[in-house]
């Protein structure tokens, strides 16, 4: 079926602006992201994997669920860099960490699309993770910055939206562009303070212009291998993820009328959760 809407962009490059996450962080009663950090089983195995490193890095901690779990576990971790482009988000995480045991935590407010993270020495990071962040990045820029700082035996883990699964299950969001695999999100983080967040552009539909605030891009597995390889990484593991039904239903996606339709309900019942993501581990080559 032909698409009956088209996109008008204002900001050229970004998939989301910092003020979106500043507003998300400033909510008094924050809504959960539909993230594996809210799945206790995934959190346990991913944080155990992470603290096998002495020097660890997390990009995009959100509200710090993973950071708190990693510090509690500690393992071999001695230094923990936490990078976020939103100062408000980063401050919230830092103030929520509590006792850090023997871990030295270094917050860095930075956009990894733009900033090569000069405070982190070359080849120094053993474990790096970005959870529900890949969709917001310009991966060819961000991954090159990460390549410089990851140690030769280090590993990078990231999850992303799997376009193969989206295509085969025909997961439909209201403004999902099948040509590019991009979903245009028209919901601001905080309806009542919509004016605080700059739109990236507008969805034009039947003469109406609706602002959109994020572009969430999904990737085919071949595309991911190519992107990682161009940036000096090899993907050594890719695991399909299912976000458990309870986690998805409790998240802002499950609770928002635009995001839950009959088709999604059926899929979530069939798989016991939301199936559209891939958990990738890569090593530098
Ligand atoms: C969807 S949230 C995910 C938060 C958390 N990891 C989770 O899974 O719940 C994305 C996070 O990445 C940060 N972020 C997005 N793009 C970024 C970039 N280019 N550089 C640094 N941080 C970024 C946002 O500010 C936000 O904290």
Coordinates of N, CA and C in Angstrom, one line a residue, residues 11-167:
X11 N 16.0 19.7 11.1 CA 17.4 19.5 11.5 C 18.0 18.5 10.6
X12 N 19.1 18.7 10.0 CA 19.7 17.9 9.0 C 20.1 16.5 9.4
X13 N 20.9 16.4 10.5 CA 21.6 15.2 10.7 C 21.1 14.3 11.8
X14 N 20.7 14.9 13.0 CA 20.5 14.2 14.2 C 19.2 13.3 14.0
X15 N 19.2 12.2 14.8 CA 17.9 11.4 14.9 C 17.1 11.8 16.1
X16 N 17.8 12.5 17.0 CA 17.1 13.0 18.2 C 17.9 14.1 18.7
X17 N 17.3 15.1 19.4 CA 18.1 16.2 19.9 C 18.2 16.0 21.4
X18 N 19.3 16.7 22.0 CA 19.5 16.6 23.4 C 18.3 17.0 24.2
X19 N 17.6 18.0 23.8 CA 16.5 18.5 24.6 C 15.4 17.5 24.8
X20 N 15.3 16.6 23.9 CA 14.3 15.5 24.0 C 14.7 14.7 25.3
X21 N 16.0 14.3 25.5 CA 16.3 13.5 26.6 C 16.4 14.4 27.9
X22 N 16.7 15.7 27.7 CA 16.7 16.5 28.9 C 15.2 16.5 29.5
X23 N 14.3 16.6 28.6 CA 12.9 16.6 29.0 C 12.5 15.3 29.6
X24 N 13.0 14.2 29.0 CA 12.6 12.9 29.5 C 13.2 12.7 30.9
X25 N 14.4 13.2 31.1 CA 15.1 13.1 32.4 C 14.4 14.0 33.5
X26 N 13.8 15.1 33.0 CA 13.2 16.0 34.0 C 11.8 15.6 34.5
X27 N 11.3 14.5 34.0 CA 9.9 14.1 34.4 C 9.9 13.8 35.9
X28 N 8.9 14.2 36.6 CA 8.8 13.8 38.0 C 8.4 12.4 38.2
X29 N 7.5 11.9 37.3 CA 7.1 10.5 37.4 C 7.5 9.9 36.1
X30 N 8.8 9.5 36.0 CA 9.3 9.1 34.7 C 8.6 7.8 34.2
X31 N 8.4 7.7 32.9 CA 7.9 6.5 32.3 C 9.0 5.6 31.9
X32 N 8.9 4.3 32.0 CA 10.1 3.5 31.7 C 10.3 3.4 30.2
X33 N 11.6 3.3 29.8 CA 11.9 3.0 28.4 C 11.6 1.5 28.2
X34 N 11.2 1.1 26.9 CA 11.0 -0.3 26.7 C 12.4 -1.0 26.5
X35 N 13.1 -1.1 27.6 CA 14.5 -1.5 27.5 C 14.8 -2.8 28.2
X36 N 15.8 -3.6 27.8 CA 16.1 -4.8 28.5 C 16.7 -4.5 29.9
X37 N 17.0 -3.3 30.2 CA 17.5 -3.0 31.6 C 16.4 -3.2 32.6
X38 N 15.1 -3.3 32.1 CA 14.0 -3.5 33.0 C 13.7 -5.0 33.1
X39 N 14.5 -5.8 32.4 CA 14.3 -7.3 32.5 C 15.4 -7.9 33.4
X40 N 15.0 -8.3 34.6 CA 16.0 -8.7 35.5 C 17.0 -9.8 35.0
X41 N 16.5 -10.8 34.2 CA 17.3 -11.8 33.7 C 18.4 -11.2 32.7
X42 N 18.0 -10.4 31.8 CA 18.9 -9.8 30.9 C 19.9 -8.9 31.7
X43 N 19.4 -8.2 32.6 CA 20.3 -7.2 33.4 C 21.4 -8.0 34.1
X44 N 21.0 -9.2 34.6 CA 22.0 -10.0 35.4 C 23.1 -10.5 34.5
X45 N 22.7 -11.1 33.3 CA 23.7 -11.6 32.5 C 24.5 -10.5 31.8
X46 N 23.9 -9.4 31.4 CA 24.7 -8.4 30.7 C 25.6 -7.6 31.7
X47 N 25.2 -7.4 32.9 CA 26.1 -6.7 33.9 C 27.2 -7.7 34.3
X48 N 27.0 -9.0 34.4 CA 28.1 -9.9 34.7 C 29.1 -9.9 33.6
X49 N 28.6 -9.9 32.3 CA 29.5 -9.8 31.2 C 30.4 -8.5 31.2
X50 N 29.7 -7.4 31.6 CA 30.3 -6.0 31.6 C 31.5 -6.0 32.6
X51 N 31.2 -6.5 33.8 CA 32.2 -6.3 34.8 C 33.4 -7.3 34.8
X52 N 33.4 -8.0 33.7 CA 34.6 -8.8 33.4 C 35.8 -7.9 33.0
X53 N 35.4 -6.6 32.6 CA 36.4 -5.7 32.3 C 36.9 -4.8 33.5
X54 N 38.2 -4.4 33.4 CA 38.6 -3.5 34.5 C 38.2 -2.1 34.2
X55 N 38.3 -1.7 32.9 CA 37.9 -0.3 32.5 C 36.7 -0.5 31.6
X56 N 35.6 0.1 32.0 CA 34.3 -0.1 31.4 C 33.7 1.2 31.0
X57 N 32.9 1.1 29.9 CA 32.3 2.4 29.4 C 30.8 2.1 29.0
X58 N 30.0 3.0 29.5 CA 28.6 2.9 29.1 C 28.2 4.2 28.3
X59 N 27.6 4.0 27.2 CA 27.1 5.2 26.5 C 25.6 5.2 26.6
X60 N 25.0 6.3 27.0 CA 23.6 6.5 27.1 C 22.9 5.7 28.2
X61 N 23.3 6.0 29.4 CA 22.8 5.3 30.6 C 21.3 5.5 30.9
X62 N 20.7 6.5 30.2 CA 19.3 6.7 30.6 C 19.2 7.1 32.0
X63 N 18.3 6.4 32.8 CA 18.1 6.7 34.2 C 19.0 5.9 35.1
X64 N 20.0 5.1 34.5 CA 21.0 4.5 35.3 C 20.7 3.1 35.8
X65 N 19.7 2.4 35.3 CA 19.4 1.1 35.8 C 20.6 0.2 35.6
X66 N 21.2 0.2 34.5 CA 22.3 -0.7 34.2 C 23.5 -0.3 35.1
X67 N 23.8 1.0 35.2 CA 24.9 1.5 35.9 C 24.8 1.0 37.4
X68 N 23.6 1.1 38.0 CA 23.5 0.7 39.4 C 23.7 -0.8 39.5
X69 N 23.2 -1.6 38.5 CA 23.4 -3.1 38.6 C 24.9 -3.4 38.4
X70 N 25.6 -2.7 37.5 CA 27.0 -3.0 37.3 C 27.9 -2.7 38.5
X71 N 27.6 -1.6 39.1 CA 28.3 -1.2 40.3 C 28.1 -2.1 41.5
X72 N 26.8 -2.5 41.6 CA 26.5 -3.5 42.7 C 27.3 -4.8 42.5
X73 N 27.4 -5.2 41.3 CA 28.1 -6.4 41.0 C 29.6 -6.3 41.0
X74 N 30.1 -5.2 40.6 CA 31.5 -4.7 40.6 C 32.5 -5.6 39.8
X75 N 32.6 -6.9 40.2 CA 33.5 -7.9 39.5 C 34.9 -7.3 39.4
X76 N 35.5 -7.3 38.2 CA 36.8 -6.8 38.1 C 36.9 -5.3 37.8
X77 N 35.7 -4.7 37.7 CA 35.6 -3.3 37.2 C 36.3 -2.3 38.3
X78 N 37.2 -1.5 37.7 CA 37.8 -0.5 38.6 C 37.4 0.9 38.2
X79 N 37.3 1.1 36.8 CA 36.9 2.5 36.3 C 35.7 2.3 35.4
X80 N 34.8 3.3 35.6 CA 33.5 3.2 34.8 C 33.3 4.6 34.2
X81 N 33.5 4.7 32.9 CA 33.1 5.9 32.2 C 31.6 5.9 31.9
X82 N 30.9 6.9 32.2 CA 29.5 7.0 31.8 C 29.3 8.2 30.9
X83 N 28.9 8.0 29.7 CA 28.8 9.1 28.7 C 27.3 9.3 28.3
X84 N 26.9 10.5 28.4 CA 25.6 10.9 27.9 C 25.6 12.3 27.3
X85 N 24.8 12.5 26.2 CA 24.8 13.9 25.7 C 23.9 14.8 26.5
X86 N 23.0 14.2 27.3 CA 22.1 15.0 28.1 C 22.7 15.2 29.5
X87 N 23.0 16.4 29.8 CA 23.5 16.7 31.2 C 22.5 16.4 32.2
X88 N 21.2 16.6 32.0 CA 20.2 16.4 33.0 C 20.1 14.9 33.3
X89 N 20.2 14.1 32.2 CA 20.2 12.6 32.4 C 21.4 12.2 33.2
X90 N 22.6 12.7 32.8 CA 23.8 12.3 33.4 C 23.8 12.7 34.9
X91 N 23.4 13.9 35.3 CA 23.3 14.3 36.7 C 22.4 13.4 37.5
X92 N 21.2 13.0 36.8 CA 20.3 12.1 37.5 C 21.0 10.8 37.8
X93 N 21.7 10.2 36.9 CA 22.4 8.9 37.1 C 23.4 9.1 38.2
X94 N 24.2 10.1 38.1 CA 25.3 10.2 39.1 C 24.7 10.3 40.5
X95 N 23.6 11.1 40.6 CA 23.1 11.2 42.0 C 22.4 10.0 42.5
X96 N 22.2 9.0 41.6 CA 21.4 7.8 42.0 C 22.4 6.6 42.3
X97 N 23.7 6.8 42.1 CA 24.5 5.6 42.2 C 24.8 5.1 43.6
X98 N 24.7 5.9 44.6 CA 24.9 5.4 45.9 C 26.4 5.0 46.1
X99 N 26.6 4.0 47.0 CA 28.0 3.6 47.3 C 28.6 2.9 46.0
X100 N 29.8 3.4 45.7 CA 30.4 2.9 44.4 C 31.4 1.8 44.7
X101 N 31.5 1.4 45.9 CA 32.5 0.4 46.3 C 33.9 0.9 45.9
X102 N 34.7 0.1 45.2 CA 36.0 0.5 44.8 C 36.0 1.0 43.4
X103 N 34.8 1.3 42.8 CA 34.8 1.7 41.4 C 34.9 3.2 41.2
X104 N 35.9 3.7 40.4 CA 36.0 5.1 40.1 C 35.0 5.4 38.9
X105 N 34.1 6.3 39.2 CA 33.1 6.6 38.1 C 33.4 8.0 37.5
X106 N 33.6 8.0 36.2 CA 33.9 9.2 35.5 C 32.7 9.6 34.5
X107 N 31.9 10.6 34.9 CA 30.8 11.0 34.0 C 31.4 11.9 32.9
X108 N 30.9 11.7 31.7 CA 31.4 12.6 30.6 C 30.1 13.0 29.8
X109 N 29.9 14.4 29.8 CA 28.7 14.8 29.0 C 29.2 15.1 27.6
X110 N 28.7 14.3 26.7 CA 29.2 14.4 25.3 C 28.3 13.6 24.3
X111 N 28.3 14.1 23.1 CA 27.6 13.5 22.0 C 28.6 12.7 21.2
X112 N 28.4 11.3 21.3 CA 29.5 10.5 20.6 C 29.4 10.6 19.1
X113 N 28.4 11.1 18.5 CA 28.4 11.3 17.1 C 29.4 12.4 16.7
X114 N 29.6 13.4 17.6 CA 30.4 14.6 17.3 C 31.8 14.5 18.0
X115 N 31.8 13.8 19.2 CA 33.0 14.0 20.0 C 33.8 12.7 20.1
X116 N 35.1 12.8 19.8 CA 35.9 11.5 19.9 C 36.3 11.1 21.3
X117 N 35.7 11.7 22.3 CA 36.0 11.4 23.7 C 37.4 11.5 24.1
X118 N 38.0 12.6 24.0 CA 39.5 12.8 24.2 C 39.9 12.4 25.6
X119 N 39.0 12.5 26.6 CA 39.4 12.2 28.0 C 39.7 10.7 28.2
X120 N 39.3 9.9 27.2 CA 39.5 8.4 27.4 C 40.7 8.0 26.6
X121 N 41.8 7.4 27.2 CA 43.0 7.1 26.5 C 42.7 6.1 25.4
X122 N 43.6 6.1 24.4 CA 43.6 5.1 23.3 C 43.6 3.7 23.9
X123 N 42.8 2.8 23.3 CA 42.9 1.3 23.5 C 42.8 1.0 25.0
X124 N 42.0 1.7 25.8 CA 42.0 1.5 27.2 C 40.8 0.8 27.7
X125 N 39.7 0.7 26.9 CA 38.4 0.2 27.5 C 38.3 -1.3 27.2
X126 N 38.0 -2.0 28.2 CA 37.8 -3.5 28.1 C 36.4 -3.9 27.7
X127 N 35.4 -3.2 28.2 CA 34.0 -3.5 27.9 C 33.3 -2.2 27.7
X128 N 32.6 -2.1 26.6 CA 31.7 -1.0 26.3 C 30.3 -1.4 26.0
X129 N 29.3 -0.7 26.4 CA 27.9 -1.1 26.2 C 27.1 0.1 25.8
X130 N 26.2 -0.1 24.9 CA 25.2 1.0 24.7 C 23.8 0.2 24.5
X131 N 22.9 0.5 25.4 CA 21.7 -0.2 25.5 C 20.6 0.8 25.0
X132 N 19.9 0.3 24.0 CA 18.8 1.2 23.4 C 19.3 2.6 23.0
X133 N 20.5 2.6 22.4 CA 21.1 3.9 22.0 C 21.4 3.9 20.5
X134 N 21.6 2.7 20.0 CA 22.1 2.7 18.6 C 21.1 3.4 17.6
X135 N 19.8 3.3 17.9 CA 18.8 3.9 17.0 C 19.0 5.4 17.0
X136 N 19.6 6.0 18.0 CA 19.8 7.5 18.1 C 21.1 8.0 17.4
X137 N 22.0 7.0 17.1 CA 23.3 7.4 16.7 C 23.5 7.6 15.2
X138 N 24.5 8.3 14.8 CA 25.0 8.2 13.4 C 26.2 7.1 13.5
X139 N 25.9 5.9 13.3 CA 26.8 4.8 13.7 C 28.2 4.9 13.1
X140 N 28.3 5.4 11.8 CA 29.6 5.4 11.2 C 30.5 6.4 11.9
X141 N 29.9 7.4 12.6 CA 30.8 8.4 13.3 C 31.0 7.8 14.7
X142 N 30.0 7.4 15.4 CA 30.1 7.0 16.8 C 31.0 5.8 16.9
X143 N 30.8 4.8 16.0 CA 31.6 3.6 16.2 C 33.1 3.8 15.9
X144 N 33.4 4.8 15.0 CA 34.8 5.1 14.8 C 35.4 5.7 16.1
X145 N 34.6 6.5 16.8 CA 35.2 7.1 18.0 C 35.4 6.0 19.0
X146 N 34.5 5.0 19.1 CA 34.6 3.9 20.0 C 35.8 3.1 19.7
X147 N 36.1 2.9 18.4 CA 37.2 2.0 18.0 C 38.5 2.5 18.5
X148 N 38.7 3.8 18.6 CA 40.0 4.3 19.1 C 40.2 3.9 20.5
X149 N 39.2 3.9 21.3 CA 39.4 3.7 22.8 C 39.2 2.3 23.3
X150 N 38.7 1.4 22.4 CA 38.6 0.0 22.9 C 39.9 -0.8 22.8
X151 N 40.2 -1.5 23.8 CA 41.5 -2.2 23.9 C 41.5 -3.4 22.8
X152 N 42.6 -3.9 22.4 CA 42.7 -4.9 21.4 C 41.9 -6.2 21.8
X153 N 41.8 -6.5 23.1 CA 41.0 -7.6 23.6 C 39.6 -7.2 24.1
X154 N 39.3 -5.9 23.9 CA 38.0 -5.4 24.4 C 36.8 -5.8 23.6
X155 N 35.7 -5.6 24.1 CA 34.4 -5.9 23.4 C 33.4 -4.8 23.5
X156 N 32.6 -4.6 22.5 CA 31.6 -3.6 22.4 C 30.2 -4.3 22.2
X157 N 29.3 -4.0 23.1 CA 28.0 -4.6 23.0 C 26.9 -3.5 22.7
X158 N 26.0 -3.8 21.8 CA 24.9 -2.8 21.6 C 23.7 -3.6 21.1
X159 N 22.5 -3.1 21.4 CA 21.3 -3.7 20.8 C 20.7 -2.7 19.9
X160 N 20.0 -3.2 18.9 CA 19.4 -2.4 17.9 C 18.1 -3.0 17.3
X161 N 17.3 -2.2 16.6 CA 16.1 -2.7 16.0 C 16.4 -3.5 14.8
X162 N 15.9 -4.8 14.7 CA 16.2 -5.7 13.7 C 15.2 -5.6 12.5
X163 N 15.7 -5.1 11.4 CA 14.8 -4.9 10.3 C 14.3 -6.2 9.6
X164 N 15.1 -7.2 9.7 CA 14.6 -8.5 9.1 C 13.4 -9.0 9.9
X165 N 13.4 -8.8 11.2 CA 12.3 -9.3 12.0 C 11.1 -8.4 11.8
X166 N 11.4 -7.1 11.7 CA 10.3 -6.1 11.4 C 9.6 -6.5 10.1
X167 N 10.4 -6.8 9.1 CA 9.8 -7.1 7.8 C 9.1 -8.4 7.8

